Structures are given as structure tokens and as C-alpha cells.
Amino acid sequence: MTTTPGGLLLVLAVMVPFVGVLAGFAFGGRTAQRVAMFTILAGLGIAIAIAATMLRSGAALVYVLGGWAPPLGIALRADGLALVMMLAVAVVILGIGVYARANFGTPSGVREARAPLVFWTLLLAIWGSLNLVFVSGDLFTLYVALELLTFAAVPLVCLDGRGETLRAALRYLLFALLGSMLYLLGAVLLYGAYGTLDISLLAARIRPGPAAWSAAALMTTGLLAKTALFPLHLWLPPAHAGAPAAASAVLSGLVVKGSWFLVVRLWFDVLPGVVTVPSAQLLAALGAAAILFGSVVALRQARLKLMIAYSTVAQLGYLFLMFPLAFSPEWARLVSGDALAGGMLQAISHATAKAAMFMAAGVLYAALGHDRVADLAGAGRALPVSVSAFTLGGVSLIGLPPSGGFLAKWLLLTAAVESGQWWWVAVMLAGGLLTAGYVFLVLGRALAGTKQPLTPRAPVSRSQEAAALALALVSMLLGLVAFMDTELIGTGR
Amino acid sequence: MTDAPTLYGLCAAALVGVGVYGFIVNPQPLRKILAFNVVGSGVFVLFGAIAHRGAGSGWGGDPVPQALLITGIVVAFSATALAVTLLLRLADEADSVSLASDTPAPAETDAIPHGR
């Protein structure tokens, strides 16, 4: 394994956000925000450059750190999966950055305020950690990246320092800590049995057996706790709903995808021949339970932000339906095909749609002074852009064409029908109906007429509404990638 | 069967088991943090056993697990520090430090009180 041309871009994708974090802390105050915006633009440029390089060469990008090839050294490696996730994260972070300028500006007359400084530096830290999760080629580096992601995400939950949010943050941290310890235990077992932690070397050496099975079970369980898959979702709704809207968008849209991506890496790249059909079916059964449970609970929520948070619990379920669908009986292993593409697309369209919905809910909250679903009447007339952003995001979650959610569910449905697993089709259709239920519940209230026109309590920031709408439109139009003649996800696999 | 690495491996398994049990049954956050550290100790002991078993001839131990072990300890230490800090802040802000609670009310406004 050697460094490919352009491999240095992978180092930059990880380093640039962290340099931004250090510079933000070093200069502090208003400069931290300027550094963050500059870093966001630079990072987006790097992601686009990586995409251009990979599309040109049609192969994975590799960077061997210090020139020491694995197993002695460690390598960074970006394939199609990593690339699409990096691009999606860069776009969502840009949207969140534009949105958060109105909430997290340092007030005039103060040199430095705690919340803006913490928000901007941690936003960059989350981005750098996610990029590291996507490009790491080594199980231990992945562990460090996961922990960095947790440490950057937990303070965002309790940004306003109230008791309930501190409690939500502590609960999240405890779930995450046990999860990463179980992951590390699995990684140690794999090292003990096969003598390497490098993903490609390990994939060549690993054989089904007690060591590989227990490692797979431990690592997957740990990652499920961090991804908040039912029944380990208990920490997610209070943590995501209690945070400020911009932070909720980061947490719900991006952070949970980091540990989910690692499950995908493990199952498809390290253990494709080790995992068994019953274990894949179990993972999908938990996903199905998450879809049904999360959607029903979301329907019963009186508050908009909690409804969106429970919707995340449900949508995360879809991400786990692909595992049994990707199982090929003739090869007796997981194969990368339409099911994997559907899962990746679901992750991306959920990231953009959910960030847009949380951002729209934040605008509604600031304008109305509450987020009670029952009292939203008149909001559609007073805040048409935000209500549209929420609706378009919701339409993508339901899976109506031409949204990304439609294409994702279409690919998953096709894979389910082709492999004769009709019960997952039923779950997906029921989930779509329930999702439509809670989206239209909000829409129906917001579009209801009122005797007096609703006047916003505070002036609404145009840039915030525009950022939410832009992300919702991205999610809405993602389905059009079906017409592009590129095999982005399969690149370098 | 009872050579040193096997013995250490069994100890590690026992520590992980005790830690996971303690983590699940204890409702108090401080005990959960301690239980997390017991699980961590188990994992690190297992690292040591594997380093000894995987040593080439003439070597006292495989150096790779030892390097990973040190990183793991640092990460677990910072995690514990973060958790304890959160717990102390929670004790200051709220009446009880139990984890059981209703879902939090939304922030009063999305603008955070400044200067805290």
C-alpha cells in the first residue's frame, strides 16, 4: 500500500478543522467565529478536491502516514463511501454555519462569550472527527476518532448549562463511554487473534470463529449504543431536543452517522464473511422496531423539537434495514450493491433533511416563543419560508419523489423484493405512512388560519430561513443523482 | 492452561464482567463512572496479556499493544474527567444528581445567555 497522488488531501481534510479549533481557542472571541467560517469554506473546498481527484482516477485515495506502510504504520484511505459522507457533512456544516451566525455571534461590548466560543470550536472539532472516522484505515484510529467525536458532541448538548440539559449530556456521555469501551474490547480481541488492526489486512486474515464472532458482537453493540438504535435510544430525544437548534441539527444530522458509518465499515469491509444471516436479520429487526416505535412516539409529541428528535430515532432504523438485504446467499457474505447504496443515500438525505427541520423549528421557536405543535396556527402565513423548509425536509423523510429519501427507500425496497424479504417492505411502507402522519400533523396546524395574523415575537433572520430552506432543497433534489452516470459510492471498493 | 497470560486474560474477563454489571445495575452516575473505569481496566489488562502472548522470540512483549494501551488509558482518563466535571456541574445546578428525569423543556430562547 502506497500513497496515491492527492493522498495529502485526506490529511488536510482531518487537519484543517483541528487547526481551526486550535486557532479558535488561541485567538478567542470574535476571531473564533471568523476562523470557523474560513475553515468551513476551506474544508468544503478540500472535500470537493477529493471528489474531483477520485472521480478522475476512479480509485481510492490512500495516504500512508510517515511513509510506514501497514502493518507497521497506519494509513488513511478514502473510498466511495467515505467520499459521499465527507461531501454531505461539508454541505450540512456549511448550512449550519450560516444558520448559527445569528444565534452564536459574540455580543457587542463583550470580548468573548462562552457559548459562541464553545459552539464554533466544537463544530469544527466534530467535523474533523467525522472526517477521521470516514478516512481511517485502522480500527484503533477509528476508536480515537469515535472518542473525539463524543467529546466534541457532549458539550453541545449542555451549551446553555441548565440542569436538565446537563443531565441529558451526562446520560449521553455514559452511553457513549460504555459503547466505545465495548468497541475497544472487540478491537483488542481482533488484534490478539489476527495480529493487526489495519482494515484491509484484517479483512484478508479474518475467519469465522469464536474470536471474530465475539469481537463482532462487542463492537457492534457498542456502536449501536452510540448510534442510538432502539432499544439503546433512551439518551437521544432529551439530548437532541434540549440543545439549541443549531446544535440539535449537528447532533441529529451528523454525529449519530459517525458511529453508524463505523458499523457499515465493520460489516462490509472487515467482517463481510464473518457475520451471519441471523445476526443481520437481528440488526434489521431492531431497525424495524426503531422505525415503528420512534414514529408512533413522534406522533404523540406535543412539542415540535421532541417530535423531530423521535423522528431521528425512527429514521436511524432505516439505516439498519440494509444489512440483511445486502447479504448474498451465493457468496455467503455481505456484498456492496443497491442495498448499501440505499443505506448511504438514506444517511445523506436524513442528514440534510433533519438539519433543515431542526433549523426551521429553531426559527419557529424564536419567532413564536414556543414550539407547541397545537399552537402553531398562523405560522404558515407569518413564516412561510421556515414552514416550507420543514415540509420539504419532512417530504424527504416520508420518501416522496424526487427526494433523496425516495431514492433511498426505492433502492432498499427493490433489494428487499429481489431477495424475497417482503417483511421489510411492510415495515418501510408502514414507516412512511407514520412519517407522513407527523409531518402533516405539523403542516396542518401551521397552515390553519387565525382570526388575527400572527406577528413574530422577534424579527426573523433571513439568512437562517434561507439556510434551512437550502438544506431542505438539497435533500429534496438528492433523488436526481439517479440520473447521474457516475458510480460514486462504488469508487475504490 | 494456567500460564501467566491466560491467568491475566481470565482476570480481564472478570473485570469486564463486573464492570458491565455494575454499570447496568447502579443508578447513581458516579458509580456508573467508576464501573466504566473497571471495564476499562479489564480491557487494558487484556491488552497486556495479548502483548505478552504475541511477543516474538527474544522480546519481552509485543510493543504495539503497549503503545495502544497508553493511548487508551489517556482517552479513558479524559473521558472520566469530562464525566466527573459534568456531574459536578449537575450537582451545582440541580437538586439531585440522579439520571432519571422528564425530558427537558426547550431553551427559553435559542439565544444563549451570554457571558456564562
PDB file of C-alpha atoms in Angstrom, chain A residues 220 224 227-233 260 263 267 278-296 310-325 346 409 412 423-432 434-435 438:
ATOM      1  CA  THR A 220     -21.487  -3.754  17.013  1.00  0.00           C
ATOM      2  CA  LEU A 224     -25.339   0.708  18.422  1.00  0.00           C
ATOM      3  CA  THR A 227     -25.876   5.414  17.242  1.00  0.00           C
ATOM      4  CA  ALA A 228     -28.981   5.264  19.492  1.00  0.00           C
ATOM      5  CA  LEU A 229     -30.583   2.316  17.737  1.00  0.00           C
ATOM      6  CA  PHE A 230     -33.705   1.064  19.532  1.00  0.00           C
ATOM      7  CA  PRO A 231     -33.649  -0.073  22.415  1.00  0.00           C
ATOM      8  CA  LEU A 232     -30.463   1.921  23.179  1.00  0.00           C
ATOM      9  CA  HIS A 233     -32.066   5.196  22.059  1.00  0.00           C
ATOM     10  CA  TRP A 260     -23.317   4.214  12.123  1.00  0.00           C
ATOM     11  CA  VAL A 263     -20.870  -0.263  11.732  1.00  0.00           C
ATOM     12  CA  TRP A 267     -19.736  -5.234   8.484  1.00  0.00           C
ATOM     13  CA  PRO A 278     -29.464 -14.271  11.655  1.00  0.00           C
ATOM     14  CA  SER A 279     -27.234 -11.500  13.041  1.00  0.00           C
ATOM     15  CA  ALA A 280     -28.020  -9.265  10.057  1.00  0.00           C
ATOM     16  CA  GLN A 281     -31.713 -10.037  10.477  1.00  0.00           C
ATOM     17  CA  LEU A 282     -31.464  -9.128  14.173  1.00  0.00           C
ATOM     18  CA  LEU A 283     -29.890  -5.773  13.314  1.00  0.00           C
ATOM     19  CA  ALA A 284     -32.669  -5.069  10.825  1.00  0.00           C
ATOM     20  CA  ALA A 285     -35.315  -6.210  13.329  1.00  0.00           C
ATOM     21  CA  LEU A 286     -34.008  -3.637  15.804  1.00  0.00           C
ATOM     22  CA  GLY A 287     -34.123  -1.097  12.968  1.00  0.00           C
ATOM     23  CA  ALA A 288     -37.729  -2.051  12.219  1.00  0.00           C
ATOM     24  CA  ALA A 289     -38.652  -1.708  15.899  1.00  0.00           C
ATOM     25  CA  ALA A 290     -36.967   1.720  15.906  1.00  0.00           C
ATOM     26  CA  ILE A 291     -38.975   2.800  12.848  1.00  0.00           C
ATOM     27  CA  LEU A 292     -42.323   1.758  14.322  1.00  0.00           C
ATOM     28  CA  PHE A 293     -41.647   2.828  17.914  1.00  0.00           C
ATOM     29  CA  GLY A 294     -39.954   6.130  17.040  1.00  0.00           C
ATOM     30  CA  SER A 295     -42.638   7.146  14.556  1.00  0.00           C
ATOM     31  CA  VAL A 296     -45.524   6.337  16.898  1.00  0.00           C
ATOM     32  CA  TYR A 310     -38.103  10.983  17.957  1.00  0.00           C
ATOM     33  CA  SER A 311     -38.263  11.130  14.188  1.00  0.00           C
ATOM     34  CA  THR A 312     -34.460  10.746  14.268  1.00  0.00           C
ATOM     35  CA  VAL A 313     -34.870   7.581  16.366  1.00  0.00           C
ATOM     36  CA  ALA A 314     -37.208   6.247  13.677  1.00  0.00           C
ATOM     37  CA  GLN A 315     -35.101   7.290  10.680  1.00  0.00           C
ATOM     38  CA  LEU A 316     -31.977   5.705  12.192  1.00  0.00           C
ATOM     39  CA  GLY A 317     -33.914   2.432  11.983  1.00  0.00           C
ATOM     40  CA  TYR A 318     -33.926   2.645   8.167  1.00  0.00           C
ATOM     41  CA  LEU A 319     -30.135   2.780   8.211  1.00  0.00           C
ATOM     42  CA  PHE A 320     -30.006  -0.743   9.648  1.00  0.00           C
ATOM     43  CA  LEU A 321     -32.509  -2.359   7.257  1.00  0.00           C
ATOM     44  CA  MET A 322     -29.852  -2.691   4.582  1.00  0.00           C
ATOM     45  CA  PHE A 323     -27.742  -5.323   6.353  1.00  0.00           C
ATOM     46  CA  PRO A 324     -29.854  -8.456   5.606  1.00  0.00           C
ATOM     47  CA  LEU A 325     -30.705  -7.014   2.189  1.00  0.00           C
ATOM     48  CA  GLN A 346     -30.749   7.404   3.374  1.00  0.00           C
ATOM     49  CA  LYS A 409     -36.252   3.775   0.085  1.00  0.00           C
ATOM     50  CA  LEU A 412     -33.994  -0.648  -0.241  1.00  0.00           C
ATOM     51  CA  TRP A 423     -41.483  -8.272   5.679  1.00  0.00           C
ATOM     52  CA  TRP A 424     -39.021  -5.385   5.440  1.00  0.00           C
ATOM     53  CA  VAL A 425     -41.157  -3.939   2.633  1.00  0.00           C
ATOM     54  CA  ALA A 426     -44.119  -3.873   5.019  1.00  0.00           C
ATOM     55  CA  VAL A 427     -42.051  -2.141   7.702  1.00  0.00           C
ATOM     56  CA  MET A 428     -40.784   0.508   5.283  1.00  0.00           C
ATOM     57  CA  LEU A 429     -44.270   1.257   3.957  1.00  0.00           C
ATOM     58  CA  ALA A 430     -45.720   1.484   7.467  1.00  0.00           C
ATOM     59  CA  GLY A 431     -42.856   3.760   8.500  1.00  0.00           C
ATOM     60  CA  GLY A 432     -43.507   6.011   5.503  1.00  0.00           C
ATOM     61  CA  LEU A 434     -46.399   7.127  10.080  1.00  0.00           C
ATOM     62  CA  THR A 435     -43.807   9.703   8.998  1.00  0.00           C
ATOM     63  CA  TYR A 438     -46.452  13.519  11.957  1.00  0.00           C
TER      64      TYR A 438
END
